mmCIF file of C-alpha atoms in Angstrom:
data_model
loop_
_atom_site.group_PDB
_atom_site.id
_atom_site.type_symbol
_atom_site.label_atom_id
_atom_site.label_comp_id
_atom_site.label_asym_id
_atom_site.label_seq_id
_atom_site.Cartn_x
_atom_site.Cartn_y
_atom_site.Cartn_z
ATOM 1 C CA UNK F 1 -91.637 -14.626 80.567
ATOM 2 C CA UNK F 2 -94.715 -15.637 82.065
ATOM 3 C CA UNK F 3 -97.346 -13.696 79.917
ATOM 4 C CA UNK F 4 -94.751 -15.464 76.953
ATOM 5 C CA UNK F 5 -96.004 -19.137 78.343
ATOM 6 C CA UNK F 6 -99.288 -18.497 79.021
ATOM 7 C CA UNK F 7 -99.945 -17.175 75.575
ATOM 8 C CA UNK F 8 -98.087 -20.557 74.025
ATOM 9 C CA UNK F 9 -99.838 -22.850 76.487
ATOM 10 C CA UNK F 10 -103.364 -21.365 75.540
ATOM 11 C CA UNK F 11 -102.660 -20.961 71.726
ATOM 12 C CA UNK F 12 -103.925 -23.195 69.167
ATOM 13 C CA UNK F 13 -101.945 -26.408 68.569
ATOM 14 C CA UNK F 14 -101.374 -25.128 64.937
ATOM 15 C CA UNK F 15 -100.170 -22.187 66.187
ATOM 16 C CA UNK F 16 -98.158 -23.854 68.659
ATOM 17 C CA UNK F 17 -96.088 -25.667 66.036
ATOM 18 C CA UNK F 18 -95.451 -22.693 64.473
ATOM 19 C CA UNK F 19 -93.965 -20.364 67.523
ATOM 20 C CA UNK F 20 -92.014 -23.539 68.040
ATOM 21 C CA UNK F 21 -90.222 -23.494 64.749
ATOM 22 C CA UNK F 22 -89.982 -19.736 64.882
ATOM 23 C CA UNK F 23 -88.119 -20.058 68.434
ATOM 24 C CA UNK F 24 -85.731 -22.709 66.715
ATOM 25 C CA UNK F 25 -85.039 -20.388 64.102
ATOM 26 C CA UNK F 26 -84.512 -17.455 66.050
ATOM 27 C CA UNK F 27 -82.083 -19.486 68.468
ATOM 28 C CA UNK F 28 -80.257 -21.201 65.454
ATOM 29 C CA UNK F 29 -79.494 -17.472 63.598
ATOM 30 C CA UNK F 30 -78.388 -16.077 66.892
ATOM 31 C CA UNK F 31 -81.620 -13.341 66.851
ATOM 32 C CA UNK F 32 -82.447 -14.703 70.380
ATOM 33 C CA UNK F 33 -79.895 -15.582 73.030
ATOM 34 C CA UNK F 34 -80.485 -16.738 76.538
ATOM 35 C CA UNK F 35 -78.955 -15.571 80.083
ATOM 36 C CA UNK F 36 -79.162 -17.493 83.029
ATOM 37 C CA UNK F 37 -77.517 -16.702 86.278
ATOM 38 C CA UNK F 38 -76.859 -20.075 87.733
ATOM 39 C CA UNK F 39 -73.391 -22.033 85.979
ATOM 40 C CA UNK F 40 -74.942 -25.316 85.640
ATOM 41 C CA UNK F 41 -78.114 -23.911 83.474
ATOM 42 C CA UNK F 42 -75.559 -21.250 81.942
ATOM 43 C CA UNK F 43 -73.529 -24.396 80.999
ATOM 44 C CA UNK F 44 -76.396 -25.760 79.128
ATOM 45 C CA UNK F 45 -77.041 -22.861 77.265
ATOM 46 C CA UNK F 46 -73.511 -22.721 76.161
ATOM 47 C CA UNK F 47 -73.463 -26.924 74.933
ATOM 48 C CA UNK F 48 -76.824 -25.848 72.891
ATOM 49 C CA UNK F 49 -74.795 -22.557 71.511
ATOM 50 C CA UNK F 50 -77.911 -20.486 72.439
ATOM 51 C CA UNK F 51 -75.626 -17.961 74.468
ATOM 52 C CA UNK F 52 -73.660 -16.569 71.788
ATOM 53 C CA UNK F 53 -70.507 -17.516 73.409
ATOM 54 C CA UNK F 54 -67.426 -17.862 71.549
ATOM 55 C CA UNK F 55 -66.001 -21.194 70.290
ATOM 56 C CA UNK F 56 -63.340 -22.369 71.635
ATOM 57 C CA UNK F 57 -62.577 -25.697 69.807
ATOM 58 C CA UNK F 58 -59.173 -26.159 67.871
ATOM 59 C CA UNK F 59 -58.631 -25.480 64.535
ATOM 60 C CA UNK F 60 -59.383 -22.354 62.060
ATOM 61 C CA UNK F 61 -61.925 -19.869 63.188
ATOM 62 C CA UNK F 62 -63.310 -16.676 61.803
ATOM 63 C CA UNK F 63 -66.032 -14.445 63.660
ATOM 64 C CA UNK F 64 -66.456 -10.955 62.094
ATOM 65 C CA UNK F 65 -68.612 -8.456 64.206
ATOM 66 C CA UNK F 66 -69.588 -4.902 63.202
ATOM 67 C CA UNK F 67 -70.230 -2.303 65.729
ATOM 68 C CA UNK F 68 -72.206 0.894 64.269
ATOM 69 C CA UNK F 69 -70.101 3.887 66.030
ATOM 70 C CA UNK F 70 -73.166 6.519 63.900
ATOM 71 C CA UNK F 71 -75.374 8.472 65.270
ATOM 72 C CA UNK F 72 -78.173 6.889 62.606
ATOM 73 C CA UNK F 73 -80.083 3.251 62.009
ATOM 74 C CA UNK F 74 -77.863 2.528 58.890
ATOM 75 C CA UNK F 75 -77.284 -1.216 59.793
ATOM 76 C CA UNK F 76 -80.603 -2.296 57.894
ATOM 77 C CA UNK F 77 -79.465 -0.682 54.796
ATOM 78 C CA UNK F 78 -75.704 -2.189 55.296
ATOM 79 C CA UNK F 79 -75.218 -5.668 52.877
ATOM 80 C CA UNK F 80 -72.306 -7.464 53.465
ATOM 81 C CA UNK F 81 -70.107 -10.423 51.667
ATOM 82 C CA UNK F 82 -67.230 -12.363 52.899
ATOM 83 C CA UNK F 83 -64.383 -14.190 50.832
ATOM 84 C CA UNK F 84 -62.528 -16.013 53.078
ATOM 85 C CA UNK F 85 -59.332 -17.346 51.281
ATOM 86 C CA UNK F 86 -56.940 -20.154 52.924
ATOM 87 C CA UNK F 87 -52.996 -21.333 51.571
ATOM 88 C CA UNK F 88 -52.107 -24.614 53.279
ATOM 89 C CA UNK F 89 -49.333 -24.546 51.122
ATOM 90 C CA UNK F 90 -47.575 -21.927 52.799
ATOM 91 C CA UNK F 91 -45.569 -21.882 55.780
ATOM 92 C CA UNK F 92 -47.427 -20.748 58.703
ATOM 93 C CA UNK F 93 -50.551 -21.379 56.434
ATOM 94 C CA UNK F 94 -51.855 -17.955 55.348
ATOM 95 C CA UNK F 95 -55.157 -16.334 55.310
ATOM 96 C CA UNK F 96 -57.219 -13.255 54.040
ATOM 97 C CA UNK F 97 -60.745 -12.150 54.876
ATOM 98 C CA UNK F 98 -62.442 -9.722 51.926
ATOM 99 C CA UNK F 99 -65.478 -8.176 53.540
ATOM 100 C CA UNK F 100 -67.446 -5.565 51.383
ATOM 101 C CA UNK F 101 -70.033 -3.704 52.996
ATOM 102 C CA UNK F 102 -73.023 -1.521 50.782
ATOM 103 C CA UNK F 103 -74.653 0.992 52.484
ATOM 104 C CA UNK F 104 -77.563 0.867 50.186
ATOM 105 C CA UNK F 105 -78.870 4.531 51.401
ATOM 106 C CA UNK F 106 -80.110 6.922 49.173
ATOM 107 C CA UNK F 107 -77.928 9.952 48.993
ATOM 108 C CA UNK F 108 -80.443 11.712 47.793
ATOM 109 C CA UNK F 109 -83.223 10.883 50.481
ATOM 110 C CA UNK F 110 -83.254 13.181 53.438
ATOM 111 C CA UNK F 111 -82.564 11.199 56.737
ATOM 112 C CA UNK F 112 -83.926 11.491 59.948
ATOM 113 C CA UNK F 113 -79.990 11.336 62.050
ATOM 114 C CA UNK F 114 -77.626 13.777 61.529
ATOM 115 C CA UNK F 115 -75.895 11.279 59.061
ATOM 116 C CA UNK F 116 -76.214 8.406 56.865
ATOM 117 C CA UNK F 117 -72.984 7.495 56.361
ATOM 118 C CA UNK F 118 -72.209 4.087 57.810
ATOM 119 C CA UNK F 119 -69.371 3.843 60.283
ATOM 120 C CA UNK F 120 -68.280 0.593 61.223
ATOM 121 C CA UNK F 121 -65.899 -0.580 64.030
ATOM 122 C CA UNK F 122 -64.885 -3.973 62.932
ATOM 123 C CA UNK F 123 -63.290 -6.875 64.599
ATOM 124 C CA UNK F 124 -62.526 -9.827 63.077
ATOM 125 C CA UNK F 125 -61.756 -12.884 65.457
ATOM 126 C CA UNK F 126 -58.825 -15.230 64.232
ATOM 127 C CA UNK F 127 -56.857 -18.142 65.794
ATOM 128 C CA UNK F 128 -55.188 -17.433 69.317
ATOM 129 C CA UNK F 129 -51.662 -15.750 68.344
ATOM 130 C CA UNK F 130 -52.157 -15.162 64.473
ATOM 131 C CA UNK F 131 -50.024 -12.427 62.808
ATOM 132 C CA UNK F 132 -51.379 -9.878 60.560
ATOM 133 C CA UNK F 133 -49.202 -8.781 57.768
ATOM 134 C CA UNK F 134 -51.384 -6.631 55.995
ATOM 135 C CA UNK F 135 -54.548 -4.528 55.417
ATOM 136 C CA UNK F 136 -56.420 -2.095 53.522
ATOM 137 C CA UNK F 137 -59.726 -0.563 53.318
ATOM 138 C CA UNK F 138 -59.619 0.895 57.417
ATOM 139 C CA UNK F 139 -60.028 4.158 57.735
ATOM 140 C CA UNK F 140 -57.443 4.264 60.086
ATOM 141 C CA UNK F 141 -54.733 1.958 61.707
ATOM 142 C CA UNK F 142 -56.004 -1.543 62.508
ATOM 143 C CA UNK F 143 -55.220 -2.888 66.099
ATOM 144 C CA UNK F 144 -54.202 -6.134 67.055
ATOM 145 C CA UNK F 145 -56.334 -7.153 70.461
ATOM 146 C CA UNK F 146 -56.016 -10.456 72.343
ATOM 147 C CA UNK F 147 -59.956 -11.947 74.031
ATOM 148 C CA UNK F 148 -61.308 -14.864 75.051
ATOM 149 C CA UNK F 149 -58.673 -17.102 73.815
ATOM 150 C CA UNK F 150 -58.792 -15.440 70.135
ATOM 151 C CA UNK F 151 -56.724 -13.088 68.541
ATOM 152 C CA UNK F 152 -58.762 -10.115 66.924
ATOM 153 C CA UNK F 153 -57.995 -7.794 64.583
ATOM 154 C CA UNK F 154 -59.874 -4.412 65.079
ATOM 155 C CA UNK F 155 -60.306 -0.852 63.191
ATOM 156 C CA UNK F 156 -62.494 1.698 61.793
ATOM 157 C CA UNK F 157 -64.520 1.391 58.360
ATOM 158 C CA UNK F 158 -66.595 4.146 57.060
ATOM 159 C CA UNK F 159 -68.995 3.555 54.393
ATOM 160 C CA UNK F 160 -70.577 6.719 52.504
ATOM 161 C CA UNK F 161 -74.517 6.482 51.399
ATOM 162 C CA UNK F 162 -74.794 4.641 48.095
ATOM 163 C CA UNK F 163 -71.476 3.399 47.936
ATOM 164 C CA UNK F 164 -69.049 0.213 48.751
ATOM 165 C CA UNK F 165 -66.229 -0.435 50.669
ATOM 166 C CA UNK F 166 -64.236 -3.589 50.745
ATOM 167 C CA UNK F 167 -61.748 -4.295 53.786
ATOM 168 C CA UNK F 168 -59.130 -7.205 53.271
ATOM 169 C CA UNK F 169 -56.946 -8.595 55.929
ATOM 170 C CA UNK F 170 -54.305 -10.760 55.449
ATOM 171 C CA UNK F 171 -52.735 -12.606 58.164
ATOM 172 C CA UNK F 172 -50.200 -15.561 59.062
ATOM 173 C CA UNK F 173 -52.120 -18.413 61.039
ATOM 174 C CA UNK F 174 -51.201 -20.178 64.280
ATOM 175 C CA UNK F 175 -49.767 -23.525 62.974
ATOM 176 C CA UNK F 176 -51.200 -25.129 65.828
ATOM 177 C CA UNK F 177 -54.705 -24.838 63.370
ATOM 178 C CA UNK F 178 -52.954 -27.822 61.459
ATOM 179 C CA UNK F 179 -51.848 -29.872 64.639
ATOM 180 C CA UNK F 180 -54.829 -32.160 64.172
ATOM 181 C CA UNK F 181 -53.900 -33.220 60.780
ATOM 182 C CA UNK F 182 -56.571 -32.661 58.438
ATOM 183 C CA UNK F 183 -57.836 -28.787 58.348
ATOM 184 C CA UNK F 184 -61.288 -27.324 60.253
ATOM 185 C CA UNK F 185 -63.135 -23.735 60.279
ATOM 186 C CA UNK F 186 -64.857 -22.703 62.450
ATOM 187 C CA UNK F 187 -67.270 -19.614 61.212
ATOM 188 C CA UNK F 188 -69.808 -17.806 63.774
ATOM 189 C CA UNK F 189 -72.383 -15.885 62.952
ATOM 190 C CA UNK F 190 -72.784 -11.928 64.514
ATOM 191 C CA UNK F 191 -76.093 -12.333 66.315
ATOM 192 C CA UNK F 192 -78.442 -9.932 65.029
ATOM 193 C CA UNK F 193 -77.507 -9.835 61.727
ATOM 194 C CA UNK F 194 -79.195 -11.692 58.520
ATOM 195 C CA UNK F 195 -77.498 -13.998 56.706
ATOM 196 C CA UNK F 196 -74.999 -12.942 54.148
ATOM 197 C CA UNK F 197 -72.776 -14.618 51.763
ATOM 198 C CA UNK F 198 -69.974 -16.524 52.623
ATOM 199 C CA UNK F 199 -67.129 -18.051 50.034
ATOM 200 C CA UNK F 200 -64.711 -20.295 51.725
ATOM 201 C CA UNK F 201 -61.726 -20.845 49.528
ATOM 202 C CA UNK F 202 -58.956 -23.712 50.877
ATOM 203 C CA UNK F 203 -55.661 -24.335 49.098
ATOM 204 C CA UNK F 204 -53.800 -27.668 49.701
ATOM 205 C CA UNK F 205 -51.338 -29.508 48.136
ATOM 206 C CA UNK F 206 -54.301 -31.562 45.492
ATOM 207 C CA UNK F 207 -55.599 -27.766 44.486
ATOM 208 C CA UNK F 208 -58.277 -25.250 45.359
ATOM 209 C CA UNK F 209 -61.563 -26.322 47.080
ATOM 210 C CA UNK F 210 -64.451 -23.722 46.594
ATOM 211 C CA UNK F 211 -67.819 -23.519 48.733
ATOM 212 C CA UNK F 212 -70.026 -20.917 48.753
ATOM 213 C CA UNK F 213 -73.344 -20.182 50.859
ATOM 214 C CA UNK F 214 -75.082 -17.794 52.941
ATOM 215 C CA UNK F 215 -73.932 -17.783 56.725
ATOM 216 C CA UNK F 216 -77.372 -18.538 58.087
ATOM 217 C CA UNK F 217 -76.010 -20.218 61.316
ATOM 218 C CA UNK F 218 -72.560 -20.886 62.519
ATOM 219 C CA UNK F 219 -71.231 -23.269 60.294
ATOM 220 C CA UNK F 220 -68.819 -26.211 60.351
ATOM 221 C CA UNK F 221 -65.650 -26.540 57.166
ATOM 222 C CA UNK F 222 -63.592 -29.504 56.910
ATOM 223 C CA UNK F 223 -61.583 -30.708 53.771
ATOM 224 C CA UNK F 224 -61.569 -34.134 53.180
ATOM 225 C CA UNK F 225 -59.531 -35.167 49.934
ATOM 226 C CA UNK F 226 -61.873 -34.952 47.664
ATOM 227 C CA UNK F 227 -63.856 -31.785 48.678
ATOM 228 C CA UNK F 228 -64.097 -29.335 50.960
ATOM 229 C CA UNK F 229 -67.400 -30.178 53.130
ATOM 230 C CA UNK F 230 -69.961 -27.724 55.462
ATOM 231 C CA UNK F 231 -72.269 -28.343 57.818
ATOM 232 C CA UNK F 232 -73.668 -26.949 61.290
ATOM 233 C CA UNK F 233 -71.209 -26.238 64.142
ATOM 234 C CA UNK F 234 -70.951 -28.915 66.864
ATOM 235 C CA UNK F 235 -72.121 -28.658 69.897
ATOM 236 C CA UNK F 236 -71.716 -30.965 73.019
ATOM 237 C CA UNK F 237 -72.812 -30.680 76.544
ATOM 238 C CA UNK F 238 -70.771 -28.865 78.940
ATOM 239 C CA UNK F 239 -71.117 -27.400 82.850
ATOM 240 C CA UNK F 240 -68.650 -24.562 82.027
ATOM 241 C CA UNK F 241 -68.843 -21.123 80.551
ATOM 242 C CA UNK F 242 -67.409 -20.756 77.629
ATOM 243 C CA UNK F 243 -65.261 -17.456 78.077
ATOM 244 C CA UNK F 244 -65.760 -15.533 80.880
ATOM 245 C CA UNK F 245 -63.979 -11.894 79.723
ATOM 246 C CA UNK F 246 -61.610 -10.407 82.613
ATOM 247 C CA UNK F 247 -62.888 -6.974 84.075
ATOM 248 C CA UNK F 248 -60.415 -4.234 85.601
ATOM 249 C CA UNK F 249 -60.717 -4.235 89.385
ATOM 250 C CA UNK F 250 -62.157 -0.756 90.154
ATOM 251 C CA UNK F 251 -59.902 2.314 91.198
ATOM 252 C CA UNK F 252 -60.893 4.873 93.823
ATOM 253 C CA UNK F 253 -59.972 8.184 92.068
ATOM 254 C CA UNK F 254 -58.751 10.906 94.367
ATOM 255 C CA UNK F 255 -60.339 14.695 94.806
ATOM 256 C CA UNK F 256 -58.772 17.196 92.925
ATOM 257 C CA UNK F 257 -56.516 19.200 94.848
ATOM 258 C CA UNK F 258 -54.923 21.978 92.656
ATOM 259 C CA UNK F 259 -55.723 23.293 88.817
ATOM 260 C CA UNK F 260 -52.934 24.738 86.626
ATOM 261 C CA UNK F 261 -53.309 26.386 83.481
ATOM 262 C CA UNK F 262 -50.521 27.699 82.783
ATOM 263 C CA UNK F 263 -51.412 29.852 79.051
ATOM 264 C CA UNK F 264 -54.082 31.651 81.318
ATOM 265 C CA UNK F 265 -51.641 32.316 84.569
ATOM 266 C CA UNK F 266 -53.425 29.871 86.891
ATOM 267 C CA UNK F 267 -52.140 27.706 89.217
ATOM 268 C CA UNK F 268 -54.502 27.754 92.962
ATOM 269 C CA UNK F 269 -55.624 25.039 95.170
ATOM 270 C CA UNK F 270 -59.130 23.449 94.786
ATOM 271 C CA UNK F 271 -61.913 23.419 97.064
ATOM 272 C CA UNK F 272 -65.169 21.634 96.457
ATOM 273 C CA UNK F 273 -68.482 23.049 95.737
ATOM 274 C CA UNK F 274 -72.182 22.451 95.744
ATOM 275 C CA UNK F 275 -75.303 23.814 95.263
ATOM 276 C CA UNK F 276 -76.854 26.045 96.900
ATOM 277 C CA UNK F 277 -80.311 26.298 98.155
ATOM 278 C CA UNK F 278 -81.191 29.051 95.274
ATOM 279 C CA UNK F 279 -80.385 26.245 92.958
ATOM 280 C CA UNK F 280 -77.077 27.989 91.872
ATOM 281 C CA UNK F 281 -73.411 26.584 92.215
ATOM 282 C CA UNK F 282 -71.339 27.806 95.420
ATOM 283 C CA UNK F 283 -68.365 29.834 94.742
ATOM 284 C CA UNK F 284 -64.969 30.691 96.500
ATOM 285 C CA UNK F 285 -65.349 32.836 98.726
ATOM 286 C CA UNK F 286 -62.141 34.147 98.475
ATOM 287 C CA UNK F 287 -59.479 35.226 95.532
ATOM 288 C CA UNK F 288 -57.254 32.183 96.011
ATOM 289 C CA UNK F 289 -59.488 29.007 95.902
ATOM 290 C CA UNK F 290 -60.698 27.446 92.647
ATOM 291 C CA UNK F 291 -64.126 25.871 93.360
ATOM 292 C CA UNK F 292 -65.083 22.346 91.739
ATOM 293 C CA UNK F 293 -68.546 20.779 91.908
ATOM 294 C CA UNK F 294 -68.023 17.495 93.627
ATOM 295 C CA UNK F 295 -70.891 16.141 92.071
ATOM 296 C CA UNK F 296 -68.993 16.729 88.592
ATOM 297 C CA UNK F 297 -66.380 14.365 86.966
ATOM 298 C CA UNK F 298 -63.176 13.615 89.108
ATOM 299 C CA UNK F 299 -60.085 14.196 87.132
ATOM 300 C CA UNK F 300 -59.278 10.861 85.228
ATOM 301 C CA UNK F 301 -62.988 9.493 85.248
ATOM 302 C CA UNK F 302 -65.041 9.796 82.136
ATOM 303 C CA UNK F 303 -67.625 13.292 82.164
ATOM 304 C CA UNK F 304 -67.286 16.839 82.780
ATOM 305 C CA UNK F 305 -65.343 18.477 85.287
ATOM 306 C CA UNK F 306 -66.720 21.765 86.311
ATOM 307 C CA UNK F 307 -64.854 24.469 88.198
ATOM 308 C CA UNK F 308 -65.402 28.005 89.367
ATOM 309 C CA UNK F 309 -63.231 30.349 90.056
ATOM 310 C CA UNK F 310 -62.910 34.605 90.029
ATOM 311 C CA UNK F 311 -61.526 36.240 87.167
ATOM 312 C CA UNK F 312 -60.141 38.822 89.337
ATOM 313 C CA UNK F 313 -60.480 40.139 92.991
ATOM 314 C CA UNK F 314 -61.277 43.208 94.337
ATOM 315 C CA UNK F 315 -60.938 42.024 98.020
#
């Protein structure tokens, strides 16, 4: 941070301008965000949405974020498009999201991961206690997850090189969306990502209102009777977090004490194990013991767990 400032204080003015209104653009699209420790300056971060919080305001809301589960650098060559369709007419108001991700890959290019297939865990963020009805496109079954105030709907997508998928969700909104009166969306952006295009479609009881453009920033829909309007999200001052999410209190796992197996007859108490001075792993020193490295995986904990034992004993 402080080789950052002294290169903008001693730059040019022209230059100046210009980092300036590349810093507003990266904070705007979400390709920067900010952490401070301290609430009061992490409350100002959140009023300016440069923290990439969630929004929390009433209303509609859609946030759809990818997670690349590949062992590759596939995103860049991922495009995406959202249809976002709306029925006020029905009762809960109903909704369905049509994303369709390219992987523009060349199958026929060599690439330097073990694959180029694009594999996708998606999530798509909804009002707080929408119901889904259905789905397709997932390549398996979709979850139904409950964070920061939002519903989310969650599942696998896999997208082969050079081909398209498209994932649709249809759900039943909250009613509470409506309890304002006239109808709001809220749409936020996945930070990292470029902008792709976005068609909001809203039924009401006067007909369809259609309004399409690229989701540059997190954006701002309200229907008014004549049209259905856009424009940038709001944001106000606050001296809160936005969403803090909860975390499991830790667990102490226990030792091992005994290993059965029963297919291969075994069933002994364990000891632990460690290395020895030769660099190799202690063993039992007996016929009975099984021997587990202590500095392996406990059972229950994510790793290996490594034991030793003697495939037979001759005293």
């Amino acid at each position: 941070a402080a080789a950052i400032l002294q290169a903008a204080s001693s730059a040019p003015p022209e230059r100046q301008m210009a980092s300036a209104a590349a810093l507003g653009h990266a904070l705007a699209g979400k390709h920067l965000l900010i952490y401070l420790g301290a609430p009061d300056a992490a409350g100002l971060l959140a009023g300016l949405n440069w923290d990439g919080h969630m929004y929390r305001a009433g209303g509609d809301y859609l946030y759809i974020v990818s997670t690349n589960l590949g062992q590759n650098k596939i995103d860049r060559y991922v495009e995406r498009a959202v249809q976002y369709t709306v029925d006020l007419t029905s009762t809960p108001p109903r909704a369905r999201v049509a994303l369709t991700l390219k992987n523009h890959w060349d199958p026929a290019v060599a690439t330097p991961w073990p694959t180029a297939a694009y594999r996708d865990y998606l999530r798509v963020y909804v009002p707080w206690e929408s119901e889904l009805l259905d789905t397709s496109g997932f390549a398996d079954a979709v979850e139904t997850l409950e964070e920061c105030g939002r519903t989310a709907f969650a599942g696998a997508v896999e997208v082969a090189p050079g081909t398209e998928a498209t994932v649709q969700l249809e759900y039943a909104l909250n009613p509470a969306v409506l309890e304002r009166g006239a109808y709001s969306l809220a749409v936020q952006k996945q930070p990292g990502l470029d902008a792709w295009p976005l068609q909001v479609e809203v039924r009401d009881a006067s007909g369809t209102h259609q309004l399409a453009a690229p989701l540059v920033t997190d954006r701002y829909y309200w229907l008014t009777p004549e049209r259905l309007q856009h424009g940038p999200l709001p944001t106000t001052p606050t001296t809160s977090i936005a969403c803090v999410t909860p975390k499991p209190a830790p667990q102490a796992l226990a030792a091992p004490t005994r290993l059965a197996i029963p297919r291969l007859g075994i069933d002994a108490p364990v000891a632990p194990m460690r290395v020895l001075p030769t660099g190799e792993m202690e063993v039992p020193t007996d016929g009975v013991r099984i021997g587990w490295y202590l500095d392996s995986a406990r059972p229950g904990y994510a790793g290996n767990f490594v034991a030793t034992g003697h495939v037979d004993w001759a005293g």
